[in-house]
CSV table of C-alpha atoms and ligand atoms in Angstrom, one decimal:
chain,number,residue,atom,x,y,z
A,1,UNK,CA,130.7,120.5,132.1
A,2,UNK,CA,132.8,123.6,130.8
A,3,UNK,CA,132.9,126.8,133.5
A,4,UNK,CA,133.8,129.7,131.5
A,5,UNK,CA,135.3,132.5,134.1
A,6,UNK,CA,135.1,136.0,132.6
A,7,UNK,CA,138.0,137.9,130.9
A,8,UNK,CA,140.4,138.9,133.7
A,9,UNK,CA,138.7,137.3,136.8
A,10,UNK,CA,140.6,137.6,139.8
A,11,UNK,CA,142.2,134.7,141.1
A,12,UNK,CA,140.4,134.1,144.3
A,13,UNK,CA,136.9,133.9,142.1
A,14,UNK,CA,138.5,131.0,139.8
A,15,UNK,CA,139.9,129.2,143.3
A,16,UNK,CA,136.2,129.5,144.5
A,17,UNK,CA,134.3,128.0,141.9
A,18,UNK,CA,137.3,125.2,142.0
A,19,UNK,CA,136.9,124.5,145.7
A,20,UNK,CA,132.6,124.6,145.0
A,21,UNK,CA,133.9,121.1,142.7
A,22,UNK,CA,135.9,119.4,145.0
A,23,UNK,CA,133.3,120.2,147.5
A,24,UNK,CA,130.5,118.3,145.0
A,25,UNK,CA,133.2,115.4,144.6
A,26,UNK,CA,133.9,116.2,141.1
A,27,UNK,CA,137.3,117.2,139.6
A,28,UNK,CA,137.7,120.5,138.5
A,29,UNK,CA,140.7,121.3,135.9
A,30,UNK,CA,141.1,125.0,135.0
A,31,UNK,CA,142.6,125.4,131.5
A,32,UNK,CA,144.4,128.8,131.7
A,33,UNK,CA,144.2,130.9,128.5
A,34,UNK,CA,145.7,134.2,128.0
A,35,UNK,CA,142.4,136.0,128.3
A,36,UNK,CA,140.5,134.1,130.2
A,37,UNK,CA,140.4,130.6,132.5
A,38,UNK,CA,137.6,127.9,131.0
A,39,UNK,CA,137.2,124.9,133.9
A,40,UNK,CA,136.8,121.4,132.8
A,41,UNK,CA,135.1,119.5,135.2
A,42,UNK,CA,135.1,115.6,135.3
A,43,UNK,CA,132.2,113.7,136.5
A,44,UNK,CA,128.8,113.5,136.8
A,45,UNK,CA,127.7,116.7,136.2
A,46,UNK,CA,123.8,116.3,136.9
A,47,UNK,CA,124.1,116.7,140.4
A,48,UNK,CA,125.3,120.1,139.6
A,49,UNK,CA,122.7,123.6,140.0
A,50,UNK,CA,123.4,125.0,136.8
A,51,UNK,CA,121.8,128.4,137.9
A,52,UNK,CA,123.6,128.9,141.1
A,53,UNK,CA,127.1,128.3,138.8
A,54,UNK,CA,125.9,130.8,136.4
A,55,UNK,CA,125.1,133.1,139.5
A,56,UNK,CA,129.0,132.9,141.3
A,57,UNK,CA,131.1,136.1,140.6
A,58,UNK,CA,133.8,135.9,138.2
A,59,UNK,CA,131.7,133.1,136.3
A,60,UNK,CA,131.1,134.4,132.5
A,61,UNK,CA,129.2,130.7,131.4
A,62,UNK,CA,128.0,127.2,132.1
A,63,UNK,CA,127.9,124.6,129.3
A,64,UNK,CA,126.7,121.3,130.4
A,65,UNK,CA,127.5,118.5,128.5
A,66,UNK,CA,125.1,115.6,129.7
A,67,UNK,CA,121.3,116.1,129.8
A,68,UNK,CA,119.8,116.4,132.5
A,69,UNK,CA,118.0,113.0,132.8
A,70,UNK,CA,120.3,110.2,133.0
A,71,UNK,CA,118.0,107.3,133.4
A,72,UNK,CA,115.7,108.3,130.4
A,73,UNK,CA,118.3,109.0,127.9
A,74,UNK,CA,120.2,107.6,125.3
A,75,UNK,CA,123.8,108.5,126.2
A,76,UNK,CA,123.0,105.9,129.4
A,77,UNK,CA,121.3,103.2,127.1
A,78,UNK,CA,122.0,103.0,123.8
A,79,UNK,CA,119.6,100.3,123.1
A,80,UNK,CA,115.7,100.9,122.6
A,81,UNK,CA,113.6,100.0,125.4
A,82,UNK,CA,111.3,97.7,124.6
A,83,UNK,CA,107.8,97.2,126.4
A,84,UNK,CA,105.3,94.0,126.2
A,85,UNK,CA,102.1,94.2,126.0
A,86,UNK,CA,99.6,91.5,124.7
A,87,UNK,CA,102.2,90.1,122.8
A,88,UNK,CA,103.2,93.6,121.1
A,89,UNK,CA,106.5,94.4,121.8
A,90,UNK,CA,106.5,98.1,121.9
A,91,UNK,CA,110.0,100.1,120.8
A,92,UNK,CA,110.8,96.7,118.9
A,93,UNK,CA,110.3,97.3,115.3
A,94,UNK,CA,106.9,96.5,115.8
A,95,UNK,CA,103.8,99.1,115.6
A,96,UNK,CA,102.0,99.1,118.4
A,97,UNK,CA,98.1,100.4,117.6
A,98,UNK,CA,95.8,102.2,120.7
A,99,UNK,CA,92.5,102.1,120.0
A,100,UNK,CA,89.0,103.3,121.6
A,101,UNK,CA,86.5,105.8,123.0
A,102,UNK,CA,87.6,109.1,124.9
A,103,UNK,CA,85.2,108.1,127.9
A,104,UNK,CA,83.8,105.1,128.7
A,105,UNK,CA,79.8,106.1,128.0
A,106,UNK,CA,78.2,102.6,128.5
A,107,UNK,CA,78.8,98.8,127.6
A,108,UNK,CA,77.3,99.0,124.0
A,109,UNK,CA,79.5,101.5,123.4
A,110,UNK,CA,82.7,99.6,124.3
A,111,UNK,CA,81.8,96.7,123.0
A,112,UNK,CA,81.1,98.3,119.4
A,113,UNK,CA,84.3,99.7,119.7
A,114,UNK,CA,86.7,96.6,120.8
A,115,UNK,CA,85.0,94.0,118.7
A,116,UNK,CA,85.6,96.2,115.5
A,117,UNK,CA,89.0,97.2,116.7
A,118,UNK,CA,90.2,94.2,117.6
A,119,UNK,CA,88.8,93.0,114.1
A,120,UNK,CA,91.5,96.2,112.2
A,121,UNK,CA,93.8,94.7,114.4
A,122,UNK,CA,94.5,96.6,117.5
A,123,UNK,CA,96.0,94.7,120.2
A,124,UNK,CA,95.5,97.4,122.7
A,125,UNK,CA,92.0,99.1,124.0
A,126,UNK,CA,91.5,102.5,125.6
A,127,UNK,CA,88.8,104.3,127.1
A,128,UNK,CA,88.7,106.9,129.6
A,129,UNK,CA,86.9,106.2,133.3
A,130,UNK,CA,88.2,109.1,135.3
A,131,UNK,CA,88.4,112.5,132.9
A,132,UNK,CA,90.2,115.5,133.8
A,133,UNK,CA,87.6,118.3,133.1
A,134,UNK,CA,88.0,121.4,134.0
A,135,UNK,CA,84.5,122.9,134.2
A,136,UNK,CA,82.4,121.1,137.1
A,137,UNK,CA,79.2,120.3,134.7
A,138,UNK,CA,81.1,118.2,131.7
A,139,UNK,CA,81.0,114.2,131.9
A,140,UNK,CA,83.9,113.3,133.7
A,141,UNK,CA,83.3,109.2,133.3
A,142,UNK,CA,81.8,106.2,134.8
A,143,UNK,CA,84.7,105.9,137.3
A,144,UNK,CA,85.0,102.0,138.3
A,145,UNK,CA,82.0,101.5,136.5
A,146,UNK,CA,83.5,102.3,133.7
A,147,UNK,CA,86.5,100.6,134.4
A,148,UNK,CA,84.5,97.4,134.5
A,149,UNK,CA,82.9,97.9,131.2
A,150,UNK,CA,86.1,98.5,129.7
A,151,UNK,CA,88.0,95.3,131.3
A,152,UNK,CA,85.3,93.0,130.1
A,153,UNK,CA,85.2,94.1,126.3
A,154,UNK,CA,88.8,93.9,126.3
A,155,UNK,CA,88.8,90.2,127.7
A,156,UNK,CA,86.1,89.4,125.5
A,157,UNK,CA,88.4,90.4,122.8
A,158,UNK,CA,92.0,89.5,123.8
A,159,UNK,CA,92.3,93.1,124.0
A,160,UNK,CA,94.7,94.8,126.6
A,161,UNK,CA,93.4,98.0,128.7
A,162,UNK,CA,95.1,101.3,128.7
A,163,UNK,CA,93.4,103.8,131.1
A,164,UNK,CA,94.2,107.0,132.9
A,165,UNK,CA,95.2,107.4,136.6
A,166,UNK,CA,94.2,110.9,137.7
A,167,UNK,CA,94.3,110.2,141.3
A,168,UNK,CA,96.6,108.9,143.5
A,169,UNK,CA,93.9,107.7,145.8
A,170,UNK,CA,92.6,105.1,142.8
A,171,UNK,CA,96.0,103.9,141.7
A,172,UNK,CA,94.9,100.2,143.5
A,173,UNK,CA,91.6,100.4,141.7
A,174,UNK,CA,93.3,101.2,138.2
A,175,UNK,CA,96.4,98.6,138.9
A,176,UNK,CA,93.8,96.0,139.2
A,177,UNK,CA,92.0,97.0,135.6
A,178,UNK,CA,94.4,98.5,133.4
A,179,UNK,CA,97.4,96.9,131.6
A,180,UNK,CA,98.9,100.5,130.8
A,181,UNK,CA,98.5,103.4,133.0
A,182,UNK,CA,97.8,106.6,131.4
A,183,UNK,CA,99.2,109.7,132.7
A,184,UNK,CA,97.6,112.6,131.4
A,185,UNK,CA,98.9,115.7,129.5
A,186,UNK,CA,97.7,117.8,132.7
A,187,UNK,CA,99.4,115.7,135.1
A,188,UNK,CA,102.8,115.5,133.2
A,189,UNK,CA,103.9,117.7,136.3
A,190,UNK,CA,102.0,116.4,139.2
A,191,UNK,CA,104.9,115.0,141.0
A,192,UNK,CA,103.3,112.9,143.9
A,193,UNK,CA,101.3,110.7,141.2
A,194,UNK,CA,104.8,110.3,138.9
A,195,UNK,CA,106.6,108.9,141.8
A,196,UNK,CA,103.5,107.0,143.1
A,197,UNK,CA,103.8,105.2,139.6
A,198,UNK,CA,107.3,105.0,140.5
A,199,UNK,CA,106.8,102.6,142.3
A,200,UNK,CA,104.4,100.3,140.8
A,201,UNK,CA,104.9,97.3,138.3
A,202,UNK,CA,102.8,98.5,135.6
A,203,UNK,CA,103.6,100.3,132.2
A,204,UNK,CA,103.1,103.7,132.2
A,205,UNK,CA,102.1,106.0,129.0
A,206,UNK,CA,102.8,110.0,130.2
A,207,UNK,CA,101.7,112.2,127.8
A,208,UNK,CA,103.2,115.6,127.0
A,209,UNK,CA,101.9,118.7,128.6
A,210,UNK,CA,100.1,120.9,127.4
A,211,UNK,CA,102.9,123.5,126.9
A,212,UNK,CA,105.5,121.6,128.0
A,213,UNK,CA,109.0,121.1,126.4
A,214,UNK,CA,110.4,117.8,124.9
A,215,UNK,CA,113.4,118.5,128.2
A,216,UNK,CA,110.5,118.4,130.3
A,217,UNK,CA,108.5,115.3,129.1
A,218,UNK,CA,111.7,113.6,129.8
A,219,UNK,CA,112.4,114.6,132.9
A,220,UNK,CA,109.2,114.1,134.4
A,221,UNK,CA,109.8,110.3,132.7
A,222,UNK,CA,113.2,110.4,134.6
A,223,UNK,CA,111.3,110.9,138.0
A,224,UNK,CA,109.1,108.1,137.8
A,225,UNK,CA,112.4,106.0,136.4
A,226,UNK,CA,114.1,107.2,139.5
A,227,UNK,CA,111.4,105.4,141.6
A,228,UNK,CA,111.9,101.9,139.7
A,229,UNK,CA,109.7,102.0,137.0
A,230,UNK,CA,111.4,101.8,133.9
A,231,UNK,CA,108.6,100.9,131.6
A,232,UNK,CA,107.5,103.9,130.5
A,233,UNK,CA,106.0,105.1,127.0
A,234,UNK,CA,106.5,108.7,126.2
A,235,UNK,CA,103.5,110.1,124.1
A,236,UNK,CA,103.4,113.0,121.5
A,237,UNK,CA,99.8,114.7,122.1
A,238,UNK,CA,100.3,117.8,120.8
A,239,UNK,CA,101.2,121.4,122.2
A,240,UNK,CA,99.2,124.5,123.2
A,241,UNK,CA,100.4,127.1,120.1
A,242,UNK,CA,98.8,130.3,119.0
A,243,UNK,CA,96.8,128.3,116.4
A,244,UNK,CA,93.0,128.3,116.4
A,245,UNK,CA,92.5,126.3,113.8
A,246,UNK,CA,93.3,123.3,115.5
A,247,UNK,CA,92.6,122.2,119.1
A,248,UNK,CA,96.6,121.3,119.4
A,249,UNK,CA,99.8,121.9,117.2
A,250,UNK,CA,101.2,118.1,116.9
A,251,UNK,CA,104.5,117.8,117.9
A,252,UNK,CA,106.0,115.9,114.3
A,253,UNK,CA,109.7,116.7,115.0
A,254,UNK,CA,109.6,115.4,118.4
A,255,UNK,CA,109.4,112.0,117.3
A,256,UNK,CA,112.4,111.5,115.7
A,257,UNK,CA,114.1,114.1,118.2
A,258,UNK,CA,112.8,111.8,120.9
A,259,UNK,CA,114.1,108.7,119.2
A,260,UNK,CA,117.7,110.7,118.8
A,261,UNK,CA,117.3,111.7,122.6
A,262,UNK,CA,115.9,108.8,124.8
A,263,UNK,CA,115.9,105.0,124.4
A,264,UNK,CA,112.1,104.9,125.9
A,265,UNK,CA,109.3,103.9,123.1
A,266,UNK,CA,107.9,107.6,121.4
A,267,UNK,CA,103.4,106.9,120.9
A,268,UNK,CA,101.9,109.2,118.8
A,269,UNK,CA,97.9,110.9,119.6
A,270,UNK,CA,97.0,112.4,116.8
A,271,UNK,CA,93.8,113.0,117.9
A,272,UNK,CA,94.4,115.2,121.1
A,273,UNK,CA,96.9,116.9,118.6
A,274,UNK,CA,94.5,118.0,116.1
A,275,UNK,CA,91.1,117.9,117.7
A,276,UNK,CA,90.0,117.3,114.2
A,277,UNK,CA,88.3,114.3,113.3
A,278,UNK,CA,89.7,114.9,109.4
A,279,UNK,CA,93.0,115.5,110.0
A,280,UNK,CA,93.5,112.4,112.1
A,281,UNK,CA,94.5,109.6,109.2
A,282,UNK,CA,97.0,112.0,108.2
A,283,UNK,CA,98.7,112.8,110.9
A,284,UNK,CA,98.5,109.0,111.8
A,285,UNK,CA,100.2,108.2,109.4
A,286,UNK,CA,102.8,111.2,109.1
A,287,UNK,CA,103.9,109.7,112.8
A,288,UNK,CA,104.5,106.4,111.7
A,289,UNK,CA,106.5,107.5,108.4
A,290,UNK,CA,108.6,109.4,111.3
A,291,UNK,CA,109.6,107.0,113.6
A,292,UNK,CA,106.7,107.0,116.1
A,293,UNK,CA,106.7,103.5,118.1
A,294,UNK,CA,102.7,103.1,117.7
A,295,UNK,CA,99.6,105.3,118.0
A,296,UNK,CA,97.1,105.7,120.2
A,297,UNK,CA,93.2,107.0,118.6
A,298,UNK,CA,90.2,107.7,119.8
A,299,UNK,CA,87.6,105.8,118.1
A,300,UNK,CA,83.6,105.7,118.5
A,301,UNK,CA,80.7,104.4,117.1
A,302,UNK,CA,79.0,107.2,116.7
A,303,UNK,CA,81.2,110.1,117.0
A,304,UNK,CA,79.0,112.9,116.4
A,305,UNK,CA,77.3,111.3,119.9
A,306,UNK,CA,80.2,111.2,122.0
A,307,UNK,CA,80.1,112.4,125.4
A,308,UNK,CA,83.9,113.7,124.9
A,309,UNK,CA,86.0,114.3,122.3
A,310,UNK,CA,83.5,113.4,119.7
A,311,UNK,CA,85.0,116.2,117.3
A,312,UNK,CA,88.2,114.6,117.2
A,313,UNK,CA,86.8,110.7,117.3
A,314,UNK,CA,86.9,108.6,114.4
A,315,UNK,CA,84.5,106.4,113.4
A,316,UNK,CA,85.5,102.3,113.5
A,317,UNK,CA,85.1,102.1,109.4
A,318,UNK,CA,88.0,105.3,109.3
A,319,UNK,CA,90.3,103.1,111.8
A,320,UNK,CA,89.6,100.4,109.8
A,321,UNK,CA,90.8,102.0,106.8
A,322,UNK,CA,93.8,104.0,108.7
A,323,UNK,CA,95.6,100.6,110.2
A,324,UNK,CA,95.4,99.0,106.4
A,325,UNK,CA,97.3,102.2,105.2
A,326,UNK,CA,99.7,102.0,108.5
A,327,UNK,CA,100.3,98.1,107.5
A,328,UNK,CA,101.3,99.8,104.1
A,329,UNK,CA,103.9,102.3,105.6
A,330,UNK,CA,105.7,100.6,108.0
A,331,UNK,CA,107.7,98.3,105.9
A,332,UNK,CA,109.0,101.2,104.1
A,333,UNK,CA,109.9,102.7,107.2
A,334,UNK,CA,111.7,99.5,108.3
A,335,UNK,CA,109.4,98.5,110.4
A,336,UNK,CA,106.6,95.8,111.1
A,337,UNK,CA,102.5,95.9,111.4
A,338,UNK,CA,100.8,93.0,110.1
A,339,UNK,CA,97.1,92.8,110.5
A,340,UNK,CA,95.9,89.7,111.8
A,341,UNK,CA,93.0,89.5,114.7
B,401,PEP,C1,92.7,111.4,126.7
B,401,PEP,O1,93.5,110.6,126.3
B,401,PEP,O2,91.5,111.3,126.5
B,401,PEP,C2,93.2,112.7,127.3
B,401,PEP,C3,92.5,113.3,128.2
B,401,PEP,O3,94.4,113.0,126.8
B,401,PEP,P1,95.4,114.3,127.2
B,401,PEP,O4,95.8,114.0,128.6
B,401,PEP,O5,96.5,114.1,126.2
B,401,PEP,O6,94.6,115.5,127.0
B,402,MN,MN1,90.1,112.5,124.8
């Protein structure tokens, strides 16, 4: 971190903010200029309240050098984390393809859904059984119903199950269904349930917030890293922007800047970031050409009878389409999605 003291700042300010660094245990060197006094300061920086520097007399500006997630980031681990699941090793140079309803609705439903999937070749099944609604009267799923439905499709299949965790009270319950918990873009900031997940031996996809900052996504990734859960799956879901036209604005840039950024695998939603059924496949697609380490959809028989999301839902012969164009771009994006059920 570089201190930057103001032109002509007395003495006793630059022997302050010195003594405030020995005090943290780092080691403070003041390079004295003519005009002013900059202070390097060796060590781990992180620790560090950047505000309160800014806010000492005499200080003029803070530059910090590291990011402010350590765990999560790429100047820690250089190479990818990479994530298993149902043989797909997501952040390898493999695709990795979520697939499924946006609620659970019923068993016919599900099973539509994961046998024709499964036959695209998705490896990985979602559906919602908790929803986070926020007025009282919309369908906010079948709960462990639901859960249930969506377990035994995906066995029937070979599918795995990725599901949301809205609650800290039904983290056992989800633990014993799911194969990836979801963290939704609502909870990105709810810090009990990050560190609850912390703690548990389970992937964990956390989606972006809905106006929250790529520094932020990261760091709330960093908190449940900081517990002991290190397989975690960062996911793009689009942004709250003045647009109208679309539900979301997607996020494009931030999957490469993620890749530049953090070793964690980046998952595209291009269906939360559009809200658009149409503008789905292309979006889809535009992900993988930039770098995204898989994509998750929602997909449904019948779309237009959803309970949820049926705007943005695709129907199974689009997704089946959409993974034979994926299977096209990927080579020539060095990487690998071959479609085999
Ligand atoms: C979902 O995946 O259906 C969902 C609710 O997503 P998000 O949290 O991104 O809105
Ligand atoms: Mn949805």
């Amino acid at each position: 971190m570089i201190i930057v003291m103001r032109r002509q700042a007395e003495q006793k300010l630059i022997d302050h903010v010195i003594q405030e660094m020995i005090t943290q245990g780092l080691k403070p060197v003041p390079l004295i200029g003519t005009e002013r006094t900059v202070i390097a300061v060796i060590g781990d920086e992180r620790i560090l309240d950047i505000h309160h520097l800014r806010s000492l007399p005499g200080v003029s500006d803070v530059h910090p050098i590291l990011k402010p997630y350590k765990l999560a980031s790429r100047e820690t681990k250089y190479e990818n984390t990479v994530i298993e699941v149902n043989g797909v090793r997501i952040g390898s140079e493999e695709i990795a393809i979520m697939a499924g309803p946006c609620a659970v609705e019923n068993e016919d439903q599900v099973e539509k859904t994961a046998s024709s999937i499964k036959k695209s070749g998705a490896k990985i099944l979602r559906g919602g059984a908790f929803k986070p609604r926020t007025g009282p009267y919309s369908f906010e799923g079948l709960g462990k119903d639901g859960l249930k439905i969506l377990r035994a499709a995906a066995d029937r299949h070979g599918l795995a199950v990725i599901t949301e965790l809205m609650d800290i009270r039904d983290i056992d319950l989800i633990m014993e269904y799911a194969d990836i918990i979801q963290i939704g873009a609502r909870n990105m900031q709810n810090f009990t349930l990050l560190n609850e997940v912390g703690s548990v031996k389970k992937p964990i996809l956390l989606k972006r917030g809905l106006s929250s900052t790529v520094t932020e996504l990261l760091l709330a990734a960093e908190r449940i890293m900081a517990k002991g859960n290190l397989e975690i799956m960062l996911c793009e879901r689009g942004i709250r922007t003045f647009e109208q036209e679309t539900r979301n604005t997607f996020g494009l840039n931030s999957i490469p800047l993620i890749k530049e950024l953090s070793h964690l695998p980046i998952i595209a939603d291009p269906s939360h970031a559009t809200g658009k059924r149409t503008l789905v496949p292309p979006m889809a697609r535009a992900a993988i050409a930039a770098g995204a380490d898989g994509l998750i959809i929602e997909v449904h028989p019948q779309p237009d009878e959803a309970l949820c999301d049926g705007d943005q839902s695709i129907t199974t012969d689009t997704f089946e389409q959409l993974v034979k164009e994926i299977a096209v771009i990927a080579p020539a994006v060095r990487r690998k999605f071959t479609i085999k059920s």
